[in-house]
PDB file of C-alpha atoms in Angstrom:
ATOM      1  CA  SER Y   1       0.084   0.059  -0.086  1.00 41.00           C
ATOM      2  CA  SER Y   2       1.127   3.655  -0.368  1.00 37.00           C
ATOM      3  CA  ASP Y   3       0.255   6.850   1.519  1.00 38.00           C
ATOM      4  CA  SER Y   4       2.379   9.763   1.700  1.00 36.00           C
ATOM      5  CA  ARG Y   5       0.055  11.555   4.314  1.00 37.00           C
ATOM      6  CA  TYR Y   6       0.912   8.594   6.458  1.00 42.00           C
ATOM      7  CA  SER Y   7       4.532   8.965   6.217  1.00 44.00           C
ATOM      8  CA  GLU Y   8       4.313  12.764   6.989  1.00 45.00           C
ATOM      9  CA  ASN Y   9       2.020  11.895  10.064  1.00 49.00           C
ATOM     10  CA  TYR Y  10       4.890   9.726  11.317  1.00 50.00           C
ATOM     11  CA  GLY Y  11       7.681  12.116  10.713  1.00 53.00           C
ATOM     12  CA  MET Y  12       9.409   9.891   7.972  1.00 52.00           C
ATOM     13  CA  PRO Y  13      11.314  12.385   5.586  1.00 48.00           C
ATOM     14  CA  ASP Y  14       9.890  10.176   2.545  1.00 55.00           C
ATOM     15  CA  PRO Y  15       6.549   8.622   1.373  1.00 60.00           C
ATOM     16  CA  CYS Y  16       6.185   4.922   2.156  1.00 63.00           C
ATOM     17  CA  TYR Y  17       5.214   3.175  -0.841  1.00 66.00           C
ATOM     18  CA  GLU Y  18       4.706  -0.107   1.077  1.00 76.00           C
ATOM     19  CA  TRP Y  19       2.939  -0.751   4.442  1.00 80.00           C
ATOM     20  CA  THR Y  20       1.199  -2.802   6.296  1.00 86.00           C
ATOM     21  CA  VAL Y  21      -0.810  -2.725   9.860  1.00 89.00           C
ATOM     22  CA  SER Y  22      -1.224  -5.453  12.417  1.00 91.00           C
ATOM     23  CA  PRO Y  23      -4.828  -6.749  13.122  1.00 89.00           C
ATOM     24  CA  ASP Y  24      -4.748  -5.142  16.448  1.00 90.00           C
ATOM     25  CA  GLY Y  25      -3.874  -1.857  14.807  1.00 90.00           C
ATOM     26  CA  SER Y  26      -0.848  -1.352  17.395  1.00 91.00           C
ATOM     27  CA  LYS Y  27       1.880  -1.882  14.907  1.00 90.00           C
ATOM     28  CA  VAL Y  28       2.746  -0.856  11.229  1.00 89.00           C
ATOM     29  CA  ALA Y  29       5.380  -1.966   9.181  1.00 88.00           C
ATOM     30  CA  THR Y  30       6.753   0.637   6.248  1.00 84.00           C
ATOM     31  CA  LYS Y  31       9.201   0.727   3.633  1.00 78.00           C
ATOM     32  CA  ASN Y  32       9.992   4.013   2.102  1.00 67.00           C
ATOM     33  CA  GLY Y  33      11.964   5.729  -0.731  1.00 58.00           C
ATOM     34  CA  ASN Y  34      15.439   6.855  -0.074  1.00 58.00           C
ATOM     35  CA  ASN Y  35      15.549   4.400   3.070  1.00 59.00           C
ATOM     36  CA  PRO Y  36      14.653   1.369   1.748  1.00 63.00           C
ATOM     37  CA  SER Y  37      14.893  -0.550   5.149  1.00 74.00           C
ATOM     38  CA  ILE Y  38      11.794  -1.885   6.784  1.00 82.00           C
ATOM     39  CA  CYS Y  39      10.773   0.269   9.601  1.00 84.00           C
ATOM     40  CA  LEU Y  40       8.186  -1.047  12.496  1.00 88.00           C
ATOM     41  CA  TRP Y  41       6.050   1.725  14.120  1.00 88.00           C
ATOM     42  CA  ASP Y  42       4.309   2.090  17.398  1.00 89.00           C
ATOM     43  CA  ALA Y  43       0.846   3.003  15.666  1.00 86.00           C
ATOM     44  CA  PRO Y  44      -0.895   4.978  18.659  1.00 86.00           C
ATOM     45  CA  ASN Y  45       2.287   6.679  19.531  1.00 86.00           C
ATOM     46  CA  LYS Y  46       3.433   7.359  16.318  1.00 83.00           C
ATOM     47  CA  VAL Y  47       6.979   6.399  17.444  1.00 87.00           C
ATOM     48  CA  LEU Y  48       9.496   4.348  15.401  1.00 86.00           C
ATOM     49  CA  ILE Y  49      10.220   1.067  17.353  1.00 88.00           C
ATOM     50  CA  LYS Y  50      13.042  -0.733  15.321  1.00 87.00           C
ATOM     51  CA  GLU Y  51      14.343  -0.664  11.772  1.00 84.00           C
ATOM     52  CA  LEU Y  52      14.560  -4.506  10.777  1.00 78.00           C
ATOM     53  CA  PRO Y  53      18.292  -5.277  10.092  1.00 66.00           C
ATOM     54  CA  GLY Y  54      19.443  -6.976   6.849  1.00 62.00           C
ATOM     55  CA  LEU Y  55      16.493  -6.642   5.088  1.00 64.00           C
ATOM     56  CA  ARG Y  56      17.273  -3.331   3.032  1.00 54.00           C
ATOM     57  CA  GLY Y  57      15.888  -3.114  -0.561  1.00 53.00           C
ATOM     58  CA  GLN Y  58      14.894  -6.193  -1.740  1.00 72.00           C
ATOM     59  CA  TYR Y  59      11.758  -6.994   0.502  1.00 78.00           C
ATOM     60  CA  SER Y  60       8.506  -5.992   0.149  1.00 80.00           C
ATOM     61  CA  VAL Y  61       6.317  -5.615   3.292  1.00 71.00           C
ATOM     62  CA  PHE Y  62       2.999  -8.255   2.721  1.00 77.00           C
ATOM     63  CA  GLU Y  63       1.249  -8.630   6.149  1.00 89.00           C
ATOM     64  CA  PHE Y  64       1.334  -9.589   9.885  1.00 93.00           C
ATOM     65  CA  ASN Y  65      -0.140 -12.927  11.374  1.00 93.00           C
ATOM     66  CA  SER Y  66      -3.267 -12.770  13.235  1.00 90.00           C
ATOM     67  CA  ASP Y  67      -1.687 -11.449  16.519  1.00 92.00           C
ATOM     68  CA  GLY Y  68       1.054  -9.114  14.897  1.00 92.00           C
ATOM     69  CA  THR Y  69       3.698 -10.755  16.218  1.00 93.00           C
ATOM     70  CA  LYS Y  70       5.125 -12.321  12.671  1.00 94.00           C
ATOM     71  CA  LEU Y  71       5.598 -10.387   9.597  1.00 93.00           C
ATOM     72  CA  LEU Y  72       5.540 -11.716   6.139  1.00 93.00           C
ATOM     73  CA  LEU Y  73       8.186 -10.496   3.534  1.00 89.00           C
ATOM     74  CA  SER Y  74       8.717 -11.436  -0.100  1.00 87.00           C
ATOM     75  CA  SER Y  75      11.455 -10.709  -2.654  1.00 84.00           C
ATOM     76  CA  PRO Y  76      11.296 -11.517  -6.198  1.00 81.00           C
ATOM     77  CA  LYS Y  77      14.747 -10.538  -6.715  1.00 81.00           C
ATOM     78  CA  GLU Y  78      15.890 -13.221  -4.106  1.00 83.00           C
ATOM     79  CA  SER Y  79      13.165 -15.536  -5.168  1.00 87.00           C
ATOM     80  CA  THR Y  80      12.410 -15.834  -1.608  1.00 89.00           C
ATOM     81  CA  VAL Y  81       9.358 -15.321   1.031  1.00 92.00           C
ATOM     82  CA  MET Y  82       9.863 -15.402   4.523  1.00 91.00           C
ATOM     83  CA  LEU Y  83       8.142 -15.118   7.951  1.00 93.00           C
ATOM     84  CA  ILE Y  84      10.010 -13.334  10.475  1.00 91.00           C
ATOM     85  CA  CYS Y  85       9.665 -12.789  14.300  1.00 92.00           C
ATOM     86  CA  VAL Y  86       8.900  -9.285  14.844  1.00 89.00           C
ATOM     87  CA  ASP Y  87      10.334  -8.934  18.382  1.00 88.00           C
ATOM     88  CA  SER Y  88      13.582 -10.814  17.574  1.00 87.00           C
ATOM     89  CA  CYS Y  89      13.796 -10.013  14.155  1.00 83.00           C
ATOM     90  CA  THR Y  90      14.803 -13.678  13.582  1.00 87.00           C
ATOM     91  CA  VAL Y  91      13.548 -15.995  10.588  1.00 88.00           C
ATOM     92  CA  LEU Y  92      11.072 -18.327  11.291  1.00 93.00           C
ATOM     93  CA  ASN Y  93      10.500 -19.699   7.926  1.00 93.00           C
ATOM     94  CA  GLU Y  94      11.858 -19.161   4.360  1.00 92.00           C
ATOM     95  CA  ILE Y  95      10.632 -20.650   1.546  1.00 93.00           C
ATOM     96  CA  LYS Y  96      12.646 -20.569  -2.332  1.00 92.00           C
ATOM     97  CA  VAL Y  97       9.889 -19.677  -5.069  1.00 90.00           C
ATOM     98  CA  ASP Y  98      10.691 -18.014  -8.425  1.00 89.00           C
ATOM     99  CA  ASP Y  99       8.796 -14.423  -8.741  1.00 88.00           C
ATOM    100  CA  PRO Y 100       7.111 -14.222  -5.844  1.00 88.00           C
ATOM    101  CA  GLU Y 101       5.207 -11.161  -6.262  1.00 88.00           C
ATOM    102  CA  TYR Y 102       2.276 -11.566  -4.236  1.00 90.00           C
ATOM    103  CA  ALA Y 103       2.432 -13.824  -1.020  1.00 92.00           C
ATOM    104  CA  VAL Y 104      -0.572 -14.495   1.306  1.00 92.00           C
ATOM    105  CA  LEU Y 105      -0.129 -16.385   4.912  1.00 93.00           C
ATOM    106  CA  SER Y 106      -3.132 -18.852   5.570  1.00 93.00           C
ATOM    107  CA  LYS Y 107      -5.243 -17.962   8.597  1.00 90.00           C
ATOM    108  CA  ASP Y 108      -4.005 -21.116  10.553  1.00 93.00           C
ATOM    109  CA  GLU Y 109      -0.244 -20.141   9.552  1.00 94.00           C
ATOM    110  CA  LYS Y 110       0.000 -23.532   8.034  1.00 95.00           C
ATOM    111  CA  TYR Y 111       0.339 -22.517   4.448  1.00 96.00           C
ATOM    112  CA  LEU Y 112       1.403 -19.729   2.058  1.00 95.00           C
ATOM    113  CA  LEU Y 113      -0.102 -18.426  -1.347  1.00 95.00           C
ATOM    114  CA  THR Y 114       2.377 -16.963  -3.776  1.00 94.00           C
ATOM    115  CA  VAL Y 115       1.195 -15.728  -7.097  1.00 93.00           C
ATOM    116  CA  SER Y 116       3.714 -14.683  -9.989  1.00 92.00           C
ATOM    117  CA  SER Y 117       3.880 -10.918 -11.442  1.00 88.00           C
ATOM    118  CA  THR Y 118       2.401 -11.995 -14.252  1.00 89.00           C
ATOM    119  CA  GLY Y 119      -0.825 -13.299 -12.203  1.00 91.00           C
ATOM    120  CA  ASP Y 120      -0.970 -16.979 -14.158  1.00 93.00           C
ATOM    121  CA  GLU Y 121       0.856 -18.879 -11.649  1.00 95.00           C
ATOM    122  CA  MET Y 122      -0.252 -19.950  -8.037  1.00 95.00           C
ATOM    123  CA  PHE Y 123       1.521 -22.081  -5.535  1.00 96.00           C
ATOM    124  CA  ILE Y 124       0.254 -23.360  -2.063  1.00 97.00           C
ATOM    125  CA  TRP Y 125       3.268 -23.803   0.205  1.00 96.00           C
ATOM    126  CA  GLU Y 126       3.372 -25.968   3.384  1.00 96.00           C
ATOM    127  CA  LEU Y 127       5.002 -23.381   5.844  1.00 92.00           C
ATOM    128  CA  ARG Y 128       6.760 -25.920   8.057  1.00 91.00           C
ATOM    129  CA  SER Y 129       8.037 -28.058   5.488  1.00 93.00           C
ATOM    130  CA  GLY Y 130       8.801 -25.524   2.424  1.00 93.00           C
ATOM    131  CA  THR Y 131       7.128 -28.387  -0.042  1.00 95.00           C
ATOM    132  CA  CYS Y 132       4.660 -27.208  -2.664  1.00 96.00           C
ATOM    133  CA  VAL Y 133       1.300 -28.993  -2.170  1.00 97.00           C
ATOM    134  CA  ASP Y 134      -0.766 -27.597  -4.826  1.00 97.00           C
ATOM    135  CA  SER Y 135      -0.362 -24.999  -7.940  1.00 96.00           C
ATOM    136  CA  LYS Y 136      -2.558 -23.793 -10.649  1.00 96.00           C
ATOM    137  CA  THR Y 137      -1.753 -21.895 -13.939  1.00 96.00           C
ATOM    138  CA  ILE Y 138      -4.456 -20.059 -15.538  1.00 94.00           C
ATOM    139  CA  GLN Y 139      -4.974 -17.581 -18.677  1.00 92.00           C
ATOM    140  CA  THR Y 140      -4.605 -13.994 -17.340  1.00 90.00           C
ATOM    141  CA  PRO Y 141      -7.036 -11.586 -19.027  1.00 87.00           C
ATOM    142  CA  ARG Y 142      -5.761  -9.989 -22.076  1.00 82.00           C
ATOM    143  CA  TYR Y 143      -5.466  -6.305 -20.620  1.00 81.00           C
ATOM    144  CA  PHE Y 144      -3.927  -7.274 -17.359  1.00 84.00           C
ATOM    145  CA  LYS Y 145      -2.357  -4.601 -15.753  1.00 82.00           C
ATOM    146  CA  GLU Y 146      -1.859  -5.092 -11.830  1.00 83.00           C
ATOM    147  CA  MET Y 147      -3.626  -7.311  -9.223  1.00 84.00           C
ATOM    148  CA  SER Y 148      -5.430  -5.264  -6.725  1.00 79.00           C
ATOM    149  CA  PRO Y 149      -6.914  -5.825  -3.885  1.00 77.00           C
ATOM    150  CA  VAL Y 150      -3.751  -8.640  -3.119  1.00 81.00           C
ATOM    151  CA  PRO Y 151      -4.662 -12.134  -3.489  1.00 89.00           C
ATOM    152  CA  GLN Y 152      -6.743 -14.134  -0.515  1.00 87.00           C
ATOM    153  CA  LEU Y 153      -6.951 -17.511   0.644  1.00 88.00           C
ATOM    154  CA  SER Y 154     -10.213 -18.516   2.425  1.00 88.00           C
ATOM    155  CA  ARG Y 155     -10.245 -19.473   6.068  1.00 86.00           C
ATOM    156  CA  ASP Y 156     -10.528 -22.949   5.119  1.00 89.00           C
ATOM    157  CA  ASN Y 157      -7.541 -22.755   2.770  1.00 92.00           C
ATOM    158  CA  ARG Y 158      -9.950 -24.183   0.051  1.00 89.00           C
ATOM    159  CA  PHE Y 159     -10.534 -21.288  -2.292  1.00 89.00           C
ATOM    160  CA  VAL Y 160      -8.076 -18.799  -3.637  1.00 91.00           C
ATOM    161  CA  SER Y 161      -9.521 -15.255  -4.991  1.00 90.00           C
ATOM    162  CA  LEU Y 162      -7.728 -12.791  -7.448  1.00 91.00           C
ATOM    163  CA  CYS Y 163      -8.731  -9.498  -8.739  1.00 88.00           C
ATOM    164  CA  PHE Y 164      -6.852  -8.737 -11.925  1.00 89.00           C
ATOM    165  CA  ARG Y 165      -7.328  -4.763 -12.887  1.00 86.00           C
ATOM    166  CA  ASN Y 166      -7.177  -4.125 -16.339  1.00 83.00           C
ATOM    167  CA  GLU Y 167      -5.424  -0.975 -18.550  1.00 80.00           C
ATOM    168  CA  LYS Y 168      -8.040  -1.141 -21.005  1.00 71.00           C
ATOM    169  CA  GLU Y 169     -11.078   1.660 -20.129  1.00 71.00           C
ATOM    170  CA  GLU Y 170     -14.694   1.483 -21.406  1.00 69.00           C
ATOM    171  CA  GLU Y 171     -17.592   3.792 -20.966  1.00 63.00           C
ATOM    172  CA  VAL Y 172     -19.779   2.913 -18.329  1.00 60.00           C
ATOM    173  CA  PHE Y 173     -23.561   4.290 -17.871  1.00 55.00           C
ATOM    174  CA  GLU Y 174     -24.725   5.322 -14.678  1.00 56.00           C
ATOM    175  CA  GLY Y 175     -28.362   6.025 -13.349  1.00 55.00           C
ATOM    176  CA  PRO Y 176     -31.964   6.128 -14.504  1.00 53.00           C
ATOM    177  CA  GLU Y 177     -32.546   6.561 -18.217  1.00 52.00           C
ATOM    178  CA  GLU Y 178     -33.185  10.117 -18.078  1.00 51.00           C
ATOM    179  CA  GLY Y 179     -30.247  12.008 -16.473  1.00 51.00           C
ATOM    180  CA  TYR Y 180     -27.583   8.964 -16.295  1.00 52.00           C
ATOM    181  CA  SER Y 181     -24.009   9.956 -16.492  1.00 56.00           C
ATOM    182  CA  ILE Y 182     -21.343   8.363 -18.617  1.00 58.00           C
ATOM    183  CA  TYR Y 183     -17.896   7.892 -17.387  1.00 59.00           C
ATOM    184  CA  LYS Y 184     -14.733   5.980 -18.423  1.00 68.00           C
ATOM    185  CA  THR Y 185     -13.188   3.358 -15.724  1.00 71.00           C
ATOM    186  CA  ARG Y 186     -10.958   0.406 -16.082  1.00 76.00           C
ATOM    187  CA  LEU Y 187     -12.531  -2.925 -15.702  1.00 82.00           C
ATOM    188  CA  CYS Y 188     -11.332  -5.694 -13.667  1.00 85.00           C
ATOM    189  CA  ASP Y 189     -12.081  -9.398 -13.388  1.00 87.00           C
ATOM    190  CA  LEU Y 190     -12.579 -11.458 -10.560  1.00 87.00           C
ATOM    191  CA  TYR Y 191     -11.301 -15.017 -10.043  1.00 90.00           C
ATOM    192  CA  LEU Y 192     -11.953 -17.704  -7.890  1.00 90.00           C
ATOM    193  CA  TRP Y 193     -10.174 -21.256  -7.576  1.00 91.00           C
ATOM    194  CA  ASP Y 194     -12.020 -24.142  -5.784  1.00 90.00           C
ATOM    195  CA  ARG Y 195      -9.147 -26.236  -4.681  1.00 92.00           C
ATOM    196  CA  ASP Y 196     -11.240 -29.295  -3.666  1.00 91.00           C
ATOM    197  CA  GLU Y 197     -13.099 -29.447  -6.629  1.00 89.00           C
ATOM    198  CA  GLN Y 198     -10.052 -28.334  -9.010  1.00 91.00           C
ATOM    199  CA  LYS Y 199     -12.514 -25.848 -10.792  1.00 90.00           C
ATOM    200  CA  ASP Y 200     -12.245 -22.293 -11.480  1.00 89.00           C
ATOM    201  CA  TYR Y 201     -14.591 -19.395 -12.115  1.00 89.00           C
ATOM    202  CA  TRP Y 202     -14.887 -15.872 -13.269  1.00 90.00           C
ATOM    203  CA  LEU Y 203     -16.844 -12.802 -12.919  1.00 86.00           C
ATOM    204  CA  ARG Y 204     -15.360 -10.237 -15.658  1.00 85.00           C
ATOM    205  CA  ASN Y 205     -15.894  -6.846 -16.609  1.00 81.00           C
ATOM    206  CA  LEU Y 206     -16.632  -5.030 -13.236  1.00 80.00           C
ATOM    207  CA  PRO Y 207     -15.972  -1.429 -12.935  1.00 75.00           C
ATOM    208  CA  SER Y 208     -12.841  -1.331 -11.146  1.00 72.00           C
ATOM    209  CA  ARG Y 209     -13.725   1.554  -9.108  1.00 65.00           C
ATOM    210  CA  PHE Y 210     -16.430  -0.573  -7.486  1.00 64.00           C
ATOM    211  CA  VAL Y 211     -14.188  -3.244  -6.161  1.00 72.00           C
ATOM    212  CA  ASP Y 212     -12.123  -1.475  -3.260  1.00 68.00           C
ATOM    213  CA  SER Y 213     -11.393  -4.533  -1.362  1.00 68.00           C
ATOM    214  CA  PHE Y 214     -13.168  -8.141  -0.901  1.00 70.00           C
ATOM    215  CA  PHE Y 215     -13.511 -10.985   1.307  1.00 70.00           C
ATOM    216  CA  ILE Y 216     -14.269 -14.504   0.825  1.00 73.00           C
ATOM    217  CA  SER Y 217     -16.683 -15.568   3.739  1.00 73.00           C
ATOM    218  CA  SER Y 218     -15.950 -18.517   6.132  1.00 62.00           C
ATOM    219  CA  ASN Y 219     -17.774 -21.430   4.000  1.00 64.00           C
ATOM    220  CA  GLY Y 220     -16.124 -20.225   0.809  1.00 58.00           C
ATOM    221  CA  LYS Y 221     -18.989 -20.123  -1.227  1.00 63.00           C
ATOM    222  CA  HIS Y 222     -19.434 -16.227  -1.433  1.00 66.00           C
ATOM    223  CA  ARG Y 223     -17.423 -13.293  -2.357  1.00 67.00           C
ATOM    224  CA  ILE Y 224     -18.226 -10.032  -0.571  1.00 66.00           C
ATOM    225  CA  LEU Y 225     -17.583  -7.067  -2.444  1.00 65.00           C
ATOM    226  CA  LEU Y 226     -16.875  -3.677  -0.383  1.00 63.00           C
ATOM    227  CA  LEU Y 227     -17.816  -0.687  -2.663  1.00 63.00           C
ATOM    228  CA  THR Y 228     -16.354   2.333  -2.810  1.00 60.00           C
ATOM    229  CA  ASP Y 229     -19.505   4.206  -1.664  1.00 57.00           C
ATOM    230  CA  GLY Y 230     -19.775   2.017   1.355  1.00 59.00           C
ATOM    231  CA  SER Y 231     -22.394  -0.278   0.019  1.00 60.00           C
ATOM    232  CA  PHE Y 232     -21.728  -4.190  -1.093  1.00 67.00           C
ATOM    233  CA  GLY Y 233     -22.397  -6.697  -3.138  1.00 71.00           C
ATOM    234  CA  ILE Y 234     -22.205 -10.339  -3.036  1.00 75.00           C
ATOM    235  CA  ALA Y 235     -21.228 -12.863  -5.592  1.00 77.00           C
ATOM    236  CA  LYS Y 236     -21.543 -16.535  -5.535  1.00 77.00           C
ATOM    237  CA  ILE Y 237     -20.944 -19.888  -7.417  1.00 74.00           C
ATOM    238  CA  THR Y 238     -24.540 -20.850  -8.429  1.00 72.00           C
ATOM    239  CA  ASP Y 239     -25.046 -23.400 -10.951  1.00 70.00           C
ATOM    240  CA  GLU Y 240     -21.542 -23.767 -11.774  1.00 72.00           C
ATOM    241  CA  LYS Y 241     -21.424 -19.752 -12.638  1.00 74.00           C
ATOM    242  CA  PHE Y 242     -19.776 -17.210 -10.423  1.00 73.00           C
ATOM    243  CA  CYS Y 243     -22.474 -14.361 -10.345  1.00 75.00           C
ATOM    244  CA  PHE Y 244     -23.610 -11.605  -8.373  1.00 69.00           C
ATOM    245  CA  VAL Y 245     -26.842 -12.985  -6.108  1.00 66.00           C
ATOM    246  CA  ARG Y 246     -27.281  -9.476  -4.305  1.00 61.00           C
ATOM    247  CA  ASN Y 247     -26.264  -5.940  -4.728  1.00 56.00           C
TER     248      ASN Y 247
END
């Protein structure tokens, strides 16, 4: 994530272009411009706790674990994903994988999802052994530019979801027939991989401005899309199709 206002509020000399917040909101890990070190901040007091040694430059900040004691880092340049202990800065787990542009830790901390920068290759790793236990190759959308929000793994580790934002713009009509407005927006494609059934599903050509963030519900069968205006829609697998069931 990126937010120059955040870096200004915390007294950092450069805007931070990567940051993640612990689930309880007490800690923030950042990486900023001229100082590529990963820094750990006390969020409530806006105080720098420490600079994580030995992690300059090549590592990206991804996420804290559920209790905020561990931090997931990734380095496509070093072909490495690692989980470190925040307090001691020691490496708890390290996995070698080609092009780990995106990395997601499972809720039970047993597995790791990595996705390539091109978005077409996904791997599920057993964290303790570093063994690849599942993989998937897909055909990415033609106009794919970036993946946002980040990929997700359902709580039961059955479903993987991706959001592909495309560089192609299309005109979208909004409002009633009388007085409707027309605007241009990039489109995005939502993807769902059912690992148990080894099936995948697509929900295509959504206006990207609607998809601010999304979550997979506990039973894995619904995806909730949080929209930018605060409303939400629900997409579900219905009759072997992935479609909206409520807006």
